[in-house]
Amino acid sequence: MCYLEEIQVKNLDHLGIVAGLIDEIGIVKIINNKLGIDVREKISAGTVVKSILINGLGFVSRPLYLFSQFFQDKAIEKLLGERIKPDYLNDDKIGRVMDELYKYGLNDIFIEVVLEVIKKFKIDLKYSHLDSTSFHLDGEYKREEDKEKQEEEKIIKERPIFIKKGYSRDHRPDLKQCVLDLITSQDGDIPLFVRAGDGNESDKAVFGKVLVEFKKQIKFDSIMVCDSALYGQENLQIIQHLKWITRVPMTIKKAKELVQNIEVEEVKDEDKEKRSDLNLESYTWKEEIVTYGGIKQTWLIVLSEKRQKSDLEKLEKQLSQEEKKSRKFLKEIQSEEFEHPQAARYKLKAINKKLRLLEIKEVELIETYSKKKEKIYKMISLIIKKDEEISRKTKKAGKFILATNLVEENKLEASEILITYKNQQSTERGFRFLKDPLFFTDSFFVEKPERIETMLFLMSLCLLIYNLGQRELRNCLKRVKKGINNQVGKVTLRPTLRWIFQCFQGIHYVILNGVKQIVNLTEERRFILSLLPASCQRYYL
C-alpha cells in the first residue's frame, strides 16, 4: 500500500528566540492597546511591529521593501500566529502602521515598553549612560518650513526632525543625516530612552534637556553618566537637581591648570591589590573639590599609564613631523629675497603660525643687493623648540578629569567614579549594533522624516530585545556556573547573543501529514533554551 506524504519545511533558526523575547516583554499587547485592533484587519498593528522586529534581528541584509520576501521561507504561522500569511506584510500595511506609531507618539510607546522591562526583569538603574550618534542618509527629505507652519507645530506638537548636514560621526560630511540620542542602563546596556534629533544638532545644546526629559519619564534615582558634551555652565544649571558624572573638557582654564600642575598620588602598597582586582592597576588619581557654574563638585584628576604612553608617542611623532616641516620652511625663508624688513618678518610670522612645538627664530636680517643692484633683505634664522609648550603637553599626557556633583554625604569612591565612566562604552556598543551592515540600517529608504524617526524607534526596540536576551542568558550562565563554547571553542560565561543566534541556524519547523515538529534541536541547543525565558522555549519545545 502506498501512502501519499505531504511535507512542509520552514526555517525557524534563532527567530523563535527573538519572538519569545518580544512575547516576554509584551510588546504586541502594548502596541495593540495603544493603537487599537480593527477586526476588519487580517493582522494587528502589534503583530506587524513584531514581524518588523523579527526581520530586524534576522541579520539578513535586506531592506524593508523586500520585507514580505523575508518571511517566504520562515515558519511565519509559528512565529506570528495561525493563518498569518507573508503577503499580509505588504508595503501599504507596514507604512500605515509606521504612520500610526508616529502619530500616537513614539516616545510614549518606548517608555511604556521600557518600564515593563525594568519592572519584569529587575533592571538595576543606579547608573544610566547618555551619548549620541549620527546616521547618514541618501535622497531628498523636504519639509515645508514656512514660519506660520513652524509656529503651529510648536503649539500643537513637536515637529518632525530636519534631515540636514551636520557634524558626522561616520566621517561623511558630504551627506545629510539625523542624530540619535540614546540612554542605556549600566546593567545589561538596556536602552532606556531614545530621541531623534536634527542632522545639525549639537550635543552641548541638547544633552542637559535630554537628561531632564528622561528623568521626567523614568522616575528613578539614577546617576547620569555622560561625556564632556554635557559639561558647560548652562547644562550644569539645567541638571543641578540630578546626579551626574561627566568628563571635564580641557578647554576650561581651571582644568588646564590642574592637569599641568597637579601631581597624582602614588599608589600605596595596600591599595595595589585592590586596584588590580578592579582592573585599575594602570590608573592613579587625585581628588579636588571645585566650584564651577555655581555647582560644588568633586573633580577626579586621573592619570592612565596606557594613555600616557600613547600620548607621549604621539607627541614624539608630532615633534618629528614638525622638524621635517620646519627645516623646509627654514630653507625657504633663508633663500627668499625681501624688499622690506617688514615683509620678511610678516612671512616668518605666517610660517610660525603653522608650527605648534617648534619655532623659527630670526637671528639676523642682512641688508644686501640683488643681481639687478636693487636693495634687498635676507633673513638668517634658526629652529628652536618651544620648551614651555612641549613641557605642557608632556605633563598633560595621559591625564583627564572626571567631575561629579556627588559630594559630602553622597560622595562616591574615586574608583567607583572611574569604573562607572569607563562603562560609558555601553552606549557605544549600542551604536555599533544599530550601525551593523547586517542590521536593517539600509532600510532608510523612506522619504519622510516621520518615517525616519519611526525606523529609529523600531531599531531601538531591536537593540532593547537583543541586549535584554543577552543579559538574561549571561545572568543564567553565571547562576548555574556553567559556560558554553564560543566561536573558537573556549568555554565562556559571557557569550554574545549573536553567537547564540548562529548556533541556532539549521533548526526547521516541519509539518509531515499534518503532524508538526521541530527538527535539529540538539542537546546543546536545549541547554541554551533552558537559560532563556519560557516564552522563547515555547517556540521550540
mmCIF file of N, CA, C and O in Angstrom, residues 121-191:
data_model
loop_
_atom_site.group_PDB
_atom_site.id
_atom_site.type_symbol
_atom_site.label_atom_id
_atom_site.label_comp_id
_atom_site.label_asym_id
_atom_site.label_seq_id
_atom_site.Cartn_x
_atom_site.Cartn_y
_atom_site.Cartn_z
ATOM 1 N N PHE A 121 12.137 42.483 34.654
ATOM 2 C CA PHE A 121 13.473 41.871 34.669
ATOM 3 C C PHE A 121 14.390 42.490 35.724
ATOM 4 O O PHE A 121 15.572 42.181 35.760
ATOM 5 N N LYS A 122 13.808 43.364 36.556
ATOM 6 C CA LYS A 122 14.551 43.945 37.693
ATOM 7 C C LYS A 122 15.885 44.560 37.244
ATOM 8 O O LYS A 122 16.949 44.208 37.746
ATOM 9 N N ILE A 123 15.793 45.488 36.297
ATOM 10 C CA ILE A 123 16.986 46.167 35.784
ATOM 11 C C ILE A 123 17.504 47.149 36.842
ATOM 12 O O ILE A 123 16.751 47.963 37.366
ATOM 13 N N ASP A 124 18.792 47.058 37.154
ATOM 14 C CA ASP A 124 19.413 47.971 38.116
ATOM 15 C C ASP A 124 19.645 49.321 37.435
ATOM 16 O O ASP A 124 20.328 49.405 36.422
ATOM 17 N N LEU A 125 19.078 50.380 38.012
ATOM 18 C CA LEU A 125 19.157 51.705 37.405
ATOM 19 C C LEU A 125 20.038 52.664 38.193
ATOM 20 O O LEU A 125 19.872 53.881 38.103
ATOM 21 N N LYS A 126 20.995 52.132 38.952
ATOM 22 C CA LYS A 126 21.854 53.039 39.712
ATOM 23 C C LYS A 126 22.588 53.992 38.778
ATOM 24 O O LYS A 126 22.745 55.177 39.077
ATOM 25 N N TYR A 127 23.046 53.475 37.621
ATOM 26 C CA TYR A 127 23.757 54.308 36.653
ATOM 27 C C TYR A 127 23.090 54.209 35.290
ATOM 28 O O TYR A 127 22.694 53.127 34.863
ATOM 29 N N SER A 128 22.980 55.356 34.600
ATOM 30 C CA SER A 128 22.483 55.405 33.225
ATOM 31 C C SER A 128 23.463 56.219 32.391
ATOM 32 O O SER A 128 24.034 57.196 32.871
ATOM 33 N N HIS A 129 23.657 55.808 31.134
ATOM 34 C CA HIS A 129 24.673 56.431 30.282
ATOM 35 C C HIS A 129 24.022 57.095 29.069
ATOM 36 O O HIS A 129 23.185 56.489 28.401
ATOM 37 N N LEU A 130 24.446 58.334 28.785
ATOM 38 C CA LEU A 130 23.923 59.094 27.645
ATOM 39 C C LEU A 130 25.023 59.355 26.626
ATOM 40 O O LEU A 130 26.135 59.735 26.984
ATOM 41 N N ASP A 131 24.687 59.159 25.350
ATOM 42 C CA ASP A 131 25.592 59.534 24.266
ATOM 43 C C ASP A 131 24.744 59.717 23.007
ATOM 44 O O ASP A 131 23.527 59.456 23.015
ATOM 45 N N SER A 132 25.374 60.166 21.931
ATOM 46 C CA SER A 132 24.636 60.362 20.675
ATOM 47 C C SER A 132 25.473 59.878 19.503
ATOM 48 O O SER A 132 26.694 59.738 19.593
ATOM 49 N N THR A 133 24.794 59.608 18.396
ATOM 50 C CA THR A 133 25.474 59.262 17.154
ATOM 51 C C THR A 133 24.677 59.835 16.000
ATOM 52 O O THR A 133 23.577 60.380 16.184
ATOM 53 N N SER A 134 25.224 59.723 14.789
ATOM 54 C CA SER A 134 24.524 60.225 13.604
ATOM 55 C C SER A 134 24.359 59.092 12.594
ATOM 56 O O SER A 134 25.165 58.172 12.534
ATOM 57 N N PHE A 135 23.281 59.182 11.823
ATOM 58 C CA PHE A 135 23.024 58.238 10.733
ATOM 59 C C PHE A 135 22.974 59.038 9.437
ATOM 60 O O PHE A 135 22.159 59.957 9.312
ATOM 61 N N HIS A 136 23.854 58.711 8.500
ATOM 62 C CA HIS A 136 23.808 59.451 7.241
ATOM 63 C C HIS A 136 22.769 58.834 6.319
ATOM 64 O O HIS A 136 22.504 57.634 6.353
ATOM 65 N N LEU A 137 22.173 59.692 5.490
ATOM 66 C CA LEU A 137 21.027 59.304 4.676
ATOM 67 C C LEU A 137 21.197 59.783 3.244
ATOM 68 O O LEU A 137 21.779 60.843 2.998
ATOM 69 N N ASP A 138 20.678 58.982 2.316
ATOM 70 C CA ASP A 138 20.679 59.381 0.909
ATOM 71 C C ASP A 138 19.310 59.934 0.547
ATOM 72 O O ASP A 138 18.312 59.666 1.222
ATOM 73 N N GLY A 139 19.258 60.698 -0.529
ATOM 74 C CA GLY A 139 17.966 61.166 -1.021
ATOM 75 C C GLY A 139 17.592 62.529 -0.497
ATOM 76 O O GLY A 139 18.299 63.161 0.275
ATOM 77 N N GLU A 140 16.420 62.989 -0.939
ATOM 78 C CA GLU A 140 15.904 64.298 -0.532
ATOM 79 C C GLU A 140 14.860 64.113 0.559
ATOM 80 O O GLU A 140 14.038 63.215 0.501
ATOM 81 N N TYR A 141 14.896 65.010 1.528
ATOM 82 C CA TYR A 141 13.925 64.966 2.634
ATOM 83 C C TYR A 141 13.410 66.382 2.843
ATOM 84 O O TYR A 141 13.903 67.139 3.664
ATOM 85 N N LYS A 142 12.420 66.759 2.022
ATOM 86 C CA LYS A 142 11.925 68.132 2.044
ATOM 87 C C LYS A 142 10.738 68.260 2.994
ATOM 88 O O LYS A 142 9.897 67.396 3.093
ATOM 89 N N ARG A 143 10.730 69.394 3.677
ATOM 90 C CA ARG A 143 9.595 69.712 4.544
ATOM 91 C C ARG A 143 9.220 71.156 4.315
ATOM 92 O O ARG A 143 10.065 71.992 4.011
ATOM 93 N N GLU A 144 7.940 71.435 4.476
ATOM 94 C CA GLU A 144 7.509 72.832 4.424
ATOM 95 C C GLU A 144 8.036 73.527 5.655
ATOM 96 O O GLU A 144 7.784 73.110 6.780
ATOM 97 N N GLU A 145 8.773 74.593 5.472
ATOM 98 C CA GLU A 145 9.417 75.242 6.603
ATOM 99 C C GLU A 145 8.979 76.694 6.754
ATOM 100 O O GLU A 145 9.694 77.521 7.301
ATOM 101 N N ASP A 146 7.785 77.024 6.235
ATOM 102 C CA ASP A 146 7.351 78.403 6.382
ATOM 103 C C ASP A 146 7.083 78.715 7.850
ATOM 104 O O ASP A 146 6.745 77.843 8.651
ATOM 105 N N LYS A 147 7.231 79.975 8.200
ATOM 106 C CA LYS A 147 7.180 80.388 9.608
ATOM 107 C C LYS A 147 5.862 80.040 10.254
ATOM 108 O O LYS A 147 5.797 79.596 11.385
ATOM 109 N N GLU A 148 4.755 80.243 9.515
ATOM 110 C CA GLU A 148 3.434 80.003 10.096
ATOM 111 C C GLU A 148 3.280 78.551 10.519
ATOM 112 O O GLU A 148 2.810 78.245 11.612
ATOM 113 N N LYS A 149 3.742 77.618 9.663
ATOM 114 C CA LYS A 149 3.623 76.195 9.972
ATOM 115 C C LYS A 149 4.497 75.829 11.163
ATOM 116 O O LYS A 149 4.097 75.080 12.039
ATOM 117 N N GLN A 150 5.722 76.384 11.215
ATOM 118 C CA GLN A 150 6.617 76.072 12.323
ATOM 119 C C GLN A 150 6.022 76.544 13.643
ATOM 120 O O GLN A 150 6.091 75.851 14.648
ATOM 121 N N GLU A 151 5.438 77.726 13.649
ATOM 122 C CA GLU A 151 4.838 78.241 14.883
ATOM 123 C C GLU A 151 3.683 77.353 15.316
ATOM 124 O O GLU A 151 3.498 77.066 16.493
ATOM 125 N N GLU A 152 2.898 76.859 14.326
ATOM 126 C CA GLU A 152 1.771 75.981 14.641
ATOM 127 C C GLU A 152 2.259 74.682 15.249
ATOM 128 O O GLU A 152 1.701 74.168 16.211
ATOM 129 N N GLU A 153 3.387 74.140 14.704
ATOM 130 C CA GLU A 153 3.948 72.895 15.220
ATOM 131 C C GLU A 153 4.371 73.034 16.672
ATOM 132 O O GLU A 153 4.200 72.134 17.483
ATOM 133 N N LYS A 154 4.935 74.194 17.020
ATOM 134 C CA LYS A 154 5.409 74.403 18.378
ATOM 135 C C LYS A 154 4.250 74.357 19.367
ATOM 136 O O LYS A 154 4.404 73.961 20.506
ATOM 137 N N ILE A 155 3.080 74.784 18.903
ATOM 138 C CA ILE A 155 1.921 74.827 19.800
ATOM 139 C C ILE A 155 1.247 73.468 19.886
ATOM 140 O O ILE A 155 0.934 72.970 20.967
ATOM 141 N N ILE A 156 1.047 72.820 18.724
ATOM 142 C CA ILE A 156 0.267 71.577 18.694
ATOM 143 C C ILE A 156 1.092 70.365 19.098
ATOM 144 O O ILE A 156 0.676 69.558 19.915
ATOM 145 N N LYS A 157 2.273 70.210 18.525
ATOM 146 C CA LYS A 157 3.095 69.023 18.793
ATOM 147 C C LYS A 157 4.540 69.321 18.432
ATOM 148 O O LYS A 157 4.835 70.322 17.788
ATOM 149 N N GLU A 158 5.425 68.416 18.848
ATOM 150 C CA GLU A 158 6.818 68.554 18.432
ATOM 151 C C GLU A 158 6.912 68.305 16.932
ATOM 152 O O GLU A 158 6.306 67.384 16.413
ATOM 153 N N ARG A 159 7.696 69.117 16.263
ATOM 154 C CA ARG A 159 7.839 68.972 14.814
ATOM 155 C C ARG A 159 8.692 67.755 14.469
ATOM 156 O O ARG A 159 9.500 67.314 15.286
ATOM 157 N N PRO A 160 8.535 67.230 13.255
ATOM 158 C CA PRO A 160 9.442 66.168 12.809
ATOM 159 C C PRO A 160 10.872 66.701 12.712
ATOM 160 O O PRO A 160 11.092 67.911 12.632
ATOM 161 N N ILE A 161 11.828 65.808 12.696
ATOM 162 C CA ILE A 161 13.235 66.214 12.613
ATOM 163 C C ILE A 161 13.551 66.778 11.235
ATOM 164 O O ILE A 161 12.864 66.497 10.256
ATOM 165 N N PHE A 162 14.605 67.594 11.162
ATOM 166 C CA PHE A 162 15.112 68.084 9.887
ATOM 167 C C PHE A 162 16.306 67.220 9.481
ATOM 168 O O PHE A 162 17.252 67.054 10.256
ATOM 169 N N ILE A 163 16.252 66.663 8.272
ATOM 170 C CA ILE A 163 17.370 65.884 7.739
ATOM 171 C C ILE A 163 18.293 66.861 7.029
ATOM 172 O O ILE A 163 17.938 67.431 6.003
ATOM 173 N N LYS A 164 19.478 67.108 7.609
ATOM 174 C CA LYS A 164 20.391 68.087 7.007
ATOM 175 C C LYS A 164 21.818 67.745 7.387
ATOM 176 O O LYS A 164 22.078 66.884 8.234
ATOM 177 N N LYS A 165 22.766 68.443 6.777
ATOM 178 C CA LYS A 165 24.175 68.192 7.050
ATOM 179 C C LYS A 165 24.556 68.727 8.425
ATOM 180 O O LYS A 165 23.999 69.716 8.899
ATOM 181 N N GLY A 166 25.505 68.043 9.059
ATOM 182 C CA GLY A 166 25.986 68.460 10.368
ATOM 183 C C GLY A 166 27.270 67.708 10.687
ATOM 184 O O GLY A 166 27.853 67.059 9.815
ATOM 185 N N TYR A 167 27.697 67.781 11.943
ATOM 186 C CA TYR A 167 28.904 67.058 12.342
ATOM 187 C C TYR A 167 28.653 65.560 12.221
ATOM 188 O O TYR A 167 27.755 65.013 12.863
ATOM 189 N N SER A 168 29.442 64.875 11.390
ATOM 190 C CA SER A 168 29.205 63.465 11.088
ATOM 191 C C SER A 168 30.134 62.560 11.887
ATOM 192 O O SER A 168 31.350 62.631 11.744
ATOM 193 N N ARG A 169 29.574 61.699 12.747
ATOM 194 C CA ARG A 169 30.380 60.702 13.460
ATOM 195 C C ARG A 169 30.853 59.609 12.516
ATOM 196 O O ARG A 169 31.773 58.858 12.832
ATOM 197 N N ASP A 170 30.197 59.505 11.350
ATOM 198 C CA ASP A 170 30.579 58.489 10.357
ATOM 199 C C ASP A 170 31.594 59.026 9.351
ATOM 200 O O ASP A 170 31.906 58.360 8.368
ATOM 201 N N HIS A 171 32.077 60.257 9.567
ATOM 202 C CA HIS A 171 33.050 60.881 8.669
ATOM 203 C C HIS A 171 32.504 60.980 7.241
ATOM 204 O O HIS A 171 33.215 60.753 6.271
ATOM 205 N N ARG A 172 31.215 61.332 7.137
ATOM 206 C CA ARG A 172 30.590 61.567 5.838
ATOM 207 C C ARG A 172 29.924 62.948 5.840
ATOM 208 O O ARG A 172 28.704 63.066 5.772
ATOM 209 N N PRO A 173 30.729 64.011 5.923
ATOM 210 C CA PRO A 173 30.157 65.367 5.972
ATOM 211 C C PRO A 173 29.438 65.764 4.691
ATOM 212 O O PRO A 173 28.721 66.760 4.657
ATOM 213 N N ASP A 174 29.639 64.972 3.615
ATOM 214 C CA ASP A 174 29.003 65.282 2.339
ATOM 215 C C ASP A 174 27.539 64.886 2.311
ATOM 216 O O ASP A 174 26.790 65.324 1.437
ATOM 217 N N LEU A 175 27.109 64.044 3.266
ATOM 218 C CA LEU A 175 25.737 63.532 3.252
ATOM 219 C C LEU A 175 24.878 64.172 4.339
ATOM 220 O O LEU A 175 25.371 64.570 5.391
ATOM 221 N N LYS A 176 23.588 64.240 4.060
ATOM 222 C CA LYS A 176 22.644 64.676 5.083
ATOM 223 C C LYS A 176 22.534 63.589 6.147
ATOM 224 O O LYS A 176 22.854 62.427 5.903
ATOM 225 N N GLN A 177 22.032 63.958 7.310
ATOM 226 C CA GLN A 177 21.988 62.996 8.406
ATOM 227 C C GLN A 177 20.900 63.356 9.409
ATOM 228 O O GLN A 177 20.295 64.422 9.354
ATOM 229 N N CYS A 178 20.676 62.428 10.335
ATOM 230 C CA CYS A 178 19.877 62.701 11.524
ATOM 231 C C CYS A 178 20.695 62.221 12.721
ATOM 232 O O CYS A 178 21.679 61.502 12.557
ATOM 233 N N VAL A 179 20.290 62.634 13.906
ATOM 234 C CA VAL A 179 21.031 62.313 15.126
ATOM 235 C C VAL A 179 20.151 61.452 16.025
ATOM 236 O O VAL A 179 18.920 61.612 16.052
ATOM 237 N N LEU A 180 20.769 60.512 16.732
ATOM 238 C CA LEU A 180 20.051 59.694 17.707
ATOM 239 C C LEU A 180 20.715 59.837 19.069
ATOM 240 O O LEU A 180 21.912 59.570 19.209
ATOM 241 N N ASP A 181 19.957 60.304 20.063
ATOM 242 C CA ASP A 181 20.410 60.329 21.455
ATOM 243 C C ASP A 181 19.934 59.056 22.125
ATOM 244 O O ASP A 181 18.764 58.667 21.970
ATOM 245 N N LEU A 182 20.820 58.415 22.873
ATOM 246 C CA LEU A 182 20.499 57.126 23.490
ATOM 247 C C LEU A 182 20.956 57.111 24.939
ATOM 248 O O LEU A 182 22.087 57.476 25.237
ATOM 249 N N ILE A 183 20.054 56.706 25.847
ATOM 250 C CA ILE A 183 20.406 56.480 27.249
ATOM 251 C C ILE A 183 20.254 54.990 27.522
ATOM 252 O O ILE A 183 19.215 54.399 27.211
ATOM 253 N N THR A 184 21.309 54.373 28.075
ATOM 254 C CA THR A 184 21.271 52.946 28.388
ATOM 255 C C THR A 184 21.552 52.727 29.870
ATOM 256 O O THR A 184 22.184 53.557 30.525
ATOM 257 N N SER A 185 21.105 51.583 30.377
ATOM 258 C CA SER A 185 21.437 51.194 31.745
ATOM 259 C C SER A 185 22.834 50.603 31.760
ATOM 260 O O SER A 185 23.280 50.005 30.773
ATOM 261 N N GLN A 186 23.534 50.766 32.887
ATOM 262 C CA GLN A 186 24.826 50.087 33.020
ATOM 263 C C GLN A 186 24.609 48.590 33.176
ATOM 264 O O GLN A 186 25.446 47.787 32.770
ATOM 265 N N ASP A 187 23.475 48.215 33.698
ATOM 266 C CA ASP A 187 23.098 46.817 33.885
ATOM 267 C C ASP A 187 22.550 46.258 32.577
ATOM 268 O O ASP A 187 21.382 46.430 32.250
ATOM 269 N N GLY A 188 23.413 45.627 31.784
ATOM 270 C CA GLY A 188 22.955 44.952 30.574
ATOM 271 C C GLY A 188 22.841 45.829 29.347
ATOM 272 O O GLY A 188 22.359 45.367 28.312
ATOM 273 N N ASP A 189 23.241 47.105 29.425
ATOM 274 C CA ASP A 189 23.160 48.028 28.283
ATOM 275 C C ASP A 189 21.739 48.150 27.733
ATOM 276 O O ASP A 189 21.537 48.330 26.518
ATOM 277 N N ILE A 190 20.745 48.089 28.600
ATOM 278 C CA ILE A 190 19.351 48.154 28.146
ATOM 279 C C ILE A 190 19.007 49.590 27.748
ATOM 280 O O ILE A 190 19.164 50.508 28.550
ATOM 281 N N PRO A 191 18.514 49.837 26.517
ATOM 282 C CA PRO A 191 18.101 51.195 26.135
ATOM 283 C C PRO A 191 16.923 51.650 27.004
ATOM 284 O O PRO A 191 15.920 50.946 27.125
#
